[in-house]
Amino acid sequence: MIQKYVFGKPIETGAVVQEIPETKSEILVMNQNVMEDKVVLFCKMEEEDIIYGLGEQVRGINKRGFSYISDATDDPIHTEGKHSLYGAHNFLIVNGRKIFGIFVDNPGKVVFDVGETSMETLTITTGKDCVIYIIEGESLKEVVKQFRQLIGRSYIAPKWAFGYQQSRWGYENEKDIREVVSGYQENGIPLEAVYLDIDYMEGYKDFTVDKEKFPKFSEFVEELKEQQIHLVPIIDAGVKVEEGYSIYEEGIANDYFCKDEEGENFTAAVWPGKVHFPDVLNAKAREWFGGKYRYLMEQGIDGFWNDMNEPAIFYSEKNLKKVIEEISAMKDKNLDIHSFFYLKDLVCSLSNSSKDYASFYHNMNGRKICHKDVHNLYGFYMTKAAAKAFEKIDPEKRVLLFSRSSYIGMHRYGGIWTGDNHAWWQQLLMSIQQMPSLNMCGILYTGSDIGGFGGDTTKDLLLRWLEFGIFTPLMRNHSAAGTRKQEVYQFGDTTDFRNIIRIRYALIPYLYSEFMKAALEDEMYFRPLAFDYPEDKQAKRVEDQLMVGESIMIAPVYTQNAVGRYVYLPEEMLMVCMTSPEEKRFEVLEKGHHYISVSLNEVVFFVKKNHVLLLAALNEKVKTTADLEQASYEWIGYVPEKAEYLFYQDDGISKKYLSKKNWKVCKFTKEDFSNGYLKKEN
Amino acid sequence: MIQKYVFGKPIETGAVVQEIPETKSEILVMNQNVMEDKVVLFCKMEEEDIIYGLGEQVRGINKRGFSYISDATDDPIHTEGKHSLYGAHNFLIVNGRKIFGIFVDNPGKVVFDVGETSMETLTITTGKDCVIYIIEGESLKEVVKQFRQLIGRSYIAPKWAFGYQQSRWGYENEKDIREVVSGYQENGIPLEAVYLDIDYMEGYKDFTVDKEKFPKFSEFVEELKEQQIHLVPIIDAGVKVEEGYSIYEEGIANDYFCKDEEGENFTAAVWPGKVHFPDVLNAKAREWFGGKYRYLMEQGIDGFWNDMNEPAIFYSEKNLKKVIEEISAMKDKNLDIHSFFYLKDLVCSLSNSSKDYASFYHNMNGRKICHKDVHNLYGFYMTKAAAKAFEKIDPEKRVLLFSRSSYIGMHRYGGIWTGDNHAWWQQLLMSIQQMPSLNMCGILYTGSDIGGFGGDTTKDLLLRWLEFGIFTPLMRNHSAAGTRKQEVYQFGDTTDFRNIIRIRYALIPYLYSEFMKAALEDEMYFRPLAFDYPEDKQAKRVEDQLMVGESIMIAPVYTQNAVGRYVYLPEEMLMVCMTSPEEKRFEVLEKGHHYISVSLNEVVFFVKKNHVLLLAALNEKVKTTADLEQASYEWIGYVPEKAEYLFYQDDGISKKYLSKKNWKVCKFTKEDFSNGYLKKEN
């Protein structure tokens, strides 16, 4: 049951798709305190209560013990102490005596104090104009399903986007890309996409391609596509201020950019230098900006990543001018230590300053709205702009699209990646923990930068990260300019890397089926154990294992130099250890605690009792997701009695999704696995 | 067996105390490559080899998989990606087919690439002038013991410094200190020291006390001492440039400060604003600076912490002037994005700049030496200055002394704390992992800022951190100005905190005995499990449990919201669970893997078979370590056969340490524990 409570005059965010009648009474499951400038909701948490949700945030699956602030921020240092990352996912679930979800639909800053100030108290503080949805249900799964129906069906990527993808900030030109492609091909490692980071553009101008670096871009796109490799360019939020640059000129001519207090186009600086921000909250400007993606699509591009759309601001013109003036005034003065700290703070607070966010405006249906009040919508609407344009260009084609910044609602238009993480083991664990939280909020097509974006990766970290990454829908290796090269062929012998990525491909029939089911049925692809085993007190506490789809549980290794790890099995399960798609080892483990050995080149997962999964039996010809159609299958099953599996298969590119009744039902009995745990399909 | 290899013309660092004849042949256990400007040592590591050591560094007990750089740095963000912290502890142990230690005695930058570049290769790169010691032994313990004998006996703190200590940057004056004292007293929580951070000084001038804040300082010191509470002031490295300030004037008059290229006193800026650095590498200047501690000791002070002695530099006068000039030149120019990054970098690289470190000089026995070549010695010699002065003032009295920066050799003069950590769970784990690494290098009196220095702590983090902190010799709660208050009475009901700190006091007879044995016998107080169970392959891999002294093993909980954890027992042990000194629960657990429940208010440890430990039976009168003399004892023992315990007891303040044969031998048989695991002493 969903109840909708309206406070003040909320801005229509587009987060929800269902019409829910407003409940006029007070909220029952939480206390409410409506003040002049804010609404505060609070409730007591019992010691054993667990709080789920909040999507892209730091810390564990259980969000207790910290304060999280929805305030989209371009901050690449994702330590435990950070209150905000790139997204704003204002949904959480209280798993206590009562199970209920809370969605705070407010696109400004929202603070979730989940027992930081007082361990026993959950306090949510939001701006005075907001809609609060309370979702009650019998189970965690049911609460999520209701919420997901409320916010609408999740974005579905094309099937090729489930292949292995390589990215790096620093691939400058055709030559660099070709080098990457041959690096993979020569080592017999599947590769399905190469990303173009900001370097491909002409002066970092959106919807341009540098002609010196890519003299025949569309031919190059075509050439790669013949090898079934997709080029995926980045699109940044800011439009370069440059006379004669058509996007800039059109934006100026039509008043499509955000304005400052005085009604002038607001000028910030990002990669291209000075930019204006397209007012994606203005329907006309949004349609115009979205239309610009066509330029690249016409050259064969069928995937994009939207970046810098918090929007990130290196500095605003006004602010920098002021700072330089202040520093100039210090010249020839005898500075004390306070002046030094003042100077340092002046410079360090230039980027992503809340003052800048409070200094520009949107035109939403003719209404002038200060950016700070809708800050968390920018990435959502930039991505919606693109998705709506794709629908026009080719209504039935799936285009790859994901974004850095997001708000609930954007999940209908694209996925996200979890931003500019680091090559730290701790971030591998964090990305494991983020996955189910994101799934609750509808974000299914997601993954982290495998190997870590910032800092130098190591071979062992990259291997372990891949061993988790083979289960994330978006499986992309990405790194920053200036860091150690981290394509998998940069670390000597490539055997282990090839085998792990080939295991991904063998798993795709299962992973894709499960992704499609989650998307089409409003379910979660990654789930905390508590969602499947609500009665198991131990399972509730597990923070480093996940259910993936209906049949399996994963327990990735995420600590350096480890040769194994502890695993909790909420029921008897079949452990599957793979060092390649062909080399599998099986062992039935009983319910309870186990220490399992997991060597550096090994993928381990667990199959639930009376469950199966299907693997593509790879052969030499299978190099991409499309080739999987030609592969035969084998089933891994732990079937002491019987099992049933719903196999989802479609063309992978059109939007002709099968309805549940058309899914292929595969039935198994004990006898099918009388020779062990493997059944070959012919 | 220790072998000494000399390369070039090394600077005498004072790290070692034993005369070892030089070996003229090549190093046998590693390959050596002597180049014009550096010496490179390298060897192959087998997959199962484990590398220990390096003292204060990030990442695990097993140092494999990363590069560590000895280059003392004031950097408070101790993420996994950091290559240098505050100390330089150039000792590591290869635990492979051969067991050997390597000590690189070079006070400049040394790089330890422990399998980062290539997983199989250990590479050490040091300046061309250095002494390399290779220590071979039959066991890890033996290698450490030999190394410790080489570098001399570790600093021994007075016994009161094993009591609970409270600190915060921001205790401004008498009133603030009194508030802290009553906060503890009113809640019946032991407290034995309160720290004075930089706020107590007059204008941050060393060896001054602000008279407005502390009008009658010596009386105040006395008043607290009557309550057995010690005030522990900070001493910073830099001496304020201020005419009329006696320390400054004396330093100038006698040429006791470090000089720049032109022979002028080098001017940096730190807390007081402009400072000169006392040239602690110059014997005369060192004696002079050390003598200044007398001013505070004469007012009753008997403990100090030396800080900012990497030395930290906020900026140098010359550098800041240049930066402001450059920024001024940008005024009224149309800046592009590169200018912005250039500006940002100019300001961000002002602090702790290697250019500054290369721009000033020491006078070592008449020899002019560039600071960068001896950078890692500064904290060591500042601390030696103090310790040598204490010896003169009162040769037989132990004075509390610890430092932020350090080098091997300093361990003879003082302890360290692990610097400005953060209120992150990950940092609790890091501090657990640092302890045995520090002990190997001789640093026994040590601990981390409990609760975390930077960032806001939470009640649960503070509780868990204390549950580990009760085992560290230095047990200090410390936090930064501007963070949430973290004295233990700031979180509502104090019962759990009181009980945990009282458990510390009950444990002191054991912990102090074990500390003294480790110091007097050149052994380790904290040990990785592999040191005690070298044949156990599983024990070798344990990264989050430690042996503490001869009888116990600890397994702290270091993850948020955990209600327990996995523990590996290398042999059958007695689990002891305590919620207060009076409430104990016992359970014998068999060798192997276990999941144990540990609630938030619980201290859990494990007693080895046929081992005992003694606990003080606290009563109302026991409020300090000194009061423990009046307490009766009880023994916890797991004695299926018999046990023997060497109990160390001294006056806690004089340097009249007992030799081994005078330690009290306590013998136990099975019958002593016929009623269970507890034996009361009368």
mmCIF file of C-alpha atoms in Angstrom, chain A residues 59 62 64-65 79-81 116-117 119 269-271 273-274 314-315 320 324-325 327-328 330-331 334-337 340-341 343-344 347-348 350-351 423-426 456 458-460 484 538 541 560-561 563 566-568 593 595 600, chain B residues 59 62 64-65 79-81 116-117 119 269-271 273-274 314-315 320 324-325 327-328 330-331 334-337 340-341 343-344 347-348 350-351 423-426 456 458-460 484 538 541 560-561 563 566-568 593 595 600:
data_model
loop_
_atom_site.group_PDB
_atom_site.id
_atom_site.type_symbol
_atom_site.label_atom_id
_atom_site.label_comp_id
_atom_site.label_asym_id
_atom_site.label_seq_id
_atom_site.Cartn_x
_atom_site.Cartn_y
_atom_site.Cartn_z
ATOM 1 C CA ARG A 59 29.211 2.714 3.711
ATOM 2 C CA ASN A 62 22.684 -1.414 6.144
ATOM 3 C CA ARG A 64 22.635 2.808 9.924
ATOM 4 C CA GLY A 65 25.203 4.885 11.739
ATOM 5 C CA THR A 79 35.940 7.833 1.571
ATOM 6 C CA GLU A 80 33.637 6.725 4.363
ATOM 7 C CA GLY A 81 33.286 10.285 5.580
ATOM 8 C CA GLU A 116 24.367 9.151 13.415
ATOM 9 C CA THR A 117 23.325 11.820 15.901
ATOM 10 C CA MET A 119 21.908 5.629 17.328
ATOM 11 C CA ALA A 269 33.999 26.878 -16.428
ATOM 12 C CA VAL A 270 34.468 23.164 -16.970
ATOM 13 C CA TRP A 271 36.676 21.222 -19.416
ATOM 14 C CA GLY A 273 36.784 26.564 -20.362
ATOM 15 C CA LYS A 274 33.777 28.884 -20.179
ATOM 16 C CA PHE A 314 35.341 24.064 -11.793
ATOM 17 C CA TYR A 315 34.662 27.726 -11.149
ATOM 18 C CA LEU A 320 37.246 33.361 -9.932
ATOM 19 C CA ILE A 324 42.082 36.638 -8.019
ATOM 20 C CA GLU A 325 41.335 40.185 -6.968
ATOM 21 C CA ILE A 327 44.724 37.385 -3.724
ATOM 22 C CA SER A 328 46.228 40.267 -5.700
ATOM 23 C CA MET A 330 47.659 40.385 -0.600
ATOM 24 C CA LYS A 331 50.705 41.196 -2.672
ATOM 25 C CA ASN A 334 53.162 40.730 5.440
ATOM 26 C CA LEU A 335 50.760 37.768 5.529
ATOM 27 C CA ASP A 336 49.980 35.892 8.693
ATOM 28 C CA ILE A 337 48.878 32.299 8.923
ATOM 29 C CA PHE A 340 47.259 31.863 4.196
ATOM 30 C CA PHE A 341 44.355 29.653 5.279
ATOM 31 C CA LEU A 343 43.783 32.170 0.570
ATOM 32 C CA LYS A 344 43.863 28.394 0.471
ATOM 33 C CA VAL A 347 40.982 28.648 -4.049
ATOM 34 C CA CYS A 348 39.824 25.273 -2.744
ATOM 35 C CA LEU A 350 36.061 27.600 -6.107
ATOM 36 C CA SER A 351 34.821 24.273 -7.461
ATOM 37 C CA ALA A 423 42.028 1.859 -7.229
ATOM 38 C CA TRP A 424 41.488 0.930 -3.592
ATOM 39 C CA TRP A 425 40.313 -2.419 -2.276
ATOM 40 C CA GLN A 426 37.881 -0.600 -0.041
ATOM 41 C CA ASP A 456 47.316 3.172 -9.928
ATOM 42 C CA THR A 458 47.476 -3.435 -9.293
ATOM 43 C CA LYS A 459 47.125 -6.727 -11.083
ATOM 44 C CA ASP A 460 45.554 -8.452 -8.099
ATOM 45 C CA ARG A 484 48.959 3.205 -14.626
ATOM 46 C CA GLN A 538 22.447 -14.169 10.325
ATOM 47 C CA ARG A 541 23.763 -9.092 8.858
ATOM 48 C CA GLN A 560 44.402 -7.694 -0.782
ATOM 49 C CA ASN A 561 46.525 -10.830 -0.472
ATOM 50 C CA VAL A 563 43.488 -16.496 -0.597
ATOM 51 C CA TYR A 566 34.318 -16.426 4.946
ATOM 52 C CA VAL A 567 30.898 -17.042 3.496
ATOM 53 C CA TYR A 568 27.552 -17.495 5.154
ATOM 54 C CA HIS A 593 29.440 -20.462 8.078
ATOM 55 C CA TYR A 595 35.796 -20.470 5.009
ATOM 56 C CA LEU A 600 43.410 -15.104 -7.594
ATOM 57 C CA ARG B 59 47.245 -1.421 3.892
ATOM 58 C CA ASN B 62 51.208 -8.451 4.687
ATOM 59 C CA ARG B 64 52.520 -7.179 -0.669
ATOM 60 C CA GLY B 65 50.828 -5.491 -3.585
ATOM 61 C CA THR B 79 43.519 6.293 2.343
ATOM 62 C CA GLU B 80 44.816 3.097 0.788
ATOM 63 C CA GLY B 81 46.435 5.035 -2.015
ATOM 64 C CA GLU B 116 53.130 -3.436 -7.082
ATOM 65 C CA THR B 117 54.862 -3.103 -10.430
ATOM 66 C CA MET B 119 53.458 -9.096 -8.340
ATOM 67 C CA ALA B 269 55.143 29.071 8.249
ATOM 68 C CA VAL B 270 53.276 26.730 10.549
ATOM 69 C CA TRP B 271 50.769 27.395 13.362
ATOM 70 C CA GLY B 273 52.975 31.975 11.434
ATOM 71 C CA LYS B 274 56.605 32.399 10.466
ATOM 72 C CA PHE B 314 52.246 25.133 5.561
ATOM 73 C CA TYR B 315 54.272 27.312 3.226
ATOM 74 C CA LEU B 320 54.108 32.021 -0.976
ATOM 75 C CA ILE B 324 50.853 35.501 -4.858
ATOM 76 C CA GLU B 325 52.851 37.362 -7.472
ATOM 77 C CA ILE B 327 48.261 34.969 -9.234
ATOM 78 C CA SER B 328 48.313 38.767 -9.189
ATOM 79 C CA MET B 330 46.484 36.846 -13.772
ATOM 80 C CA LYS B 331 44.304 39.759 -12.791
ATOM 81 C CA ASN B 334 40.933 36.287 -19.742
ATOM 82 C CA LEU B 335 41.864 33.030 -18.024
ATOM 83 C CA ASP B 336 41.447 29.695 -19.682
ATOM 84 C CA ILE B 337 40.921 26.398 -17.923
ATOM 85 C CA PHE B 340 42.773 27.796 -13.460
ATOM 86 C CA PHE B 341 44.364 24.385 -12.913
ATOM 87 C CA LEU B 343 46.482 28.453 -10.126
ATOM 88 C CA LYS B 344 44.872 25.676 -8.120
ATOM 89 C CA VAL B 347 48.114 26.983 -4.048
ATOM 90 C CA CYS B 348 47.612 23.292 -3.308
ATOM 91 C CA LEU B 350 52.375 25.225 -1.173
ATOM 92 C CA SER B 351 52.296 22.887 1.817
ATOM 93 C CA ALA B 423 36.597 8.716 12.160
ATOM 94 C CA TRP B 424 36.283 5.936 9.579
ATOM 95 C CA TRP B 425 35.827 2.255 10.301
ATOM 96 C CA GLN B 426 38.503 1.510 7.761
ATOM 97 C CA ASP B 456 32.658 13.233 13.159
ATOM 98 C CA THR B 458 29.744 7.967 15.966
ATOM 99 C CA LYS B 459 28.914 6.237 19.201
ATOM 100 C CA ASP B 460 29.286 2.771 17.725
ATOM 101 C CA ARG B 484 31.734 16.315 16.968
ATOM 102 C CA GLN B 538 45.704 -20.351 7.619
ATOM 103 C CA ARG B 541 46.761 -15.211 6.147
ATOM 104 C CA GLN B 560 29.787 -0.852 11.221
ATOM 105 C CA ASN B 561 26.554 -2.513 12.310
ATOM 106 C CA VAL B 563 26.987 -7.980 15.646
ATOM 107 C CA TYR B 566 34.676 -14.482 11.962
ATOM 108 C CA VAL B 567 37.686 -15.626 13.927
ATOM 109 C CA TYR B 568 40.334 -18.184 13.129
ATOM 110 C CA HIS B 593 37.063 -21.127 11.917
ATOM 111 C CA TYR B 595 31.681 -16.984 13.795
ATOM 112 C CA LEU B 600 28.450 -3.420 20.914
#
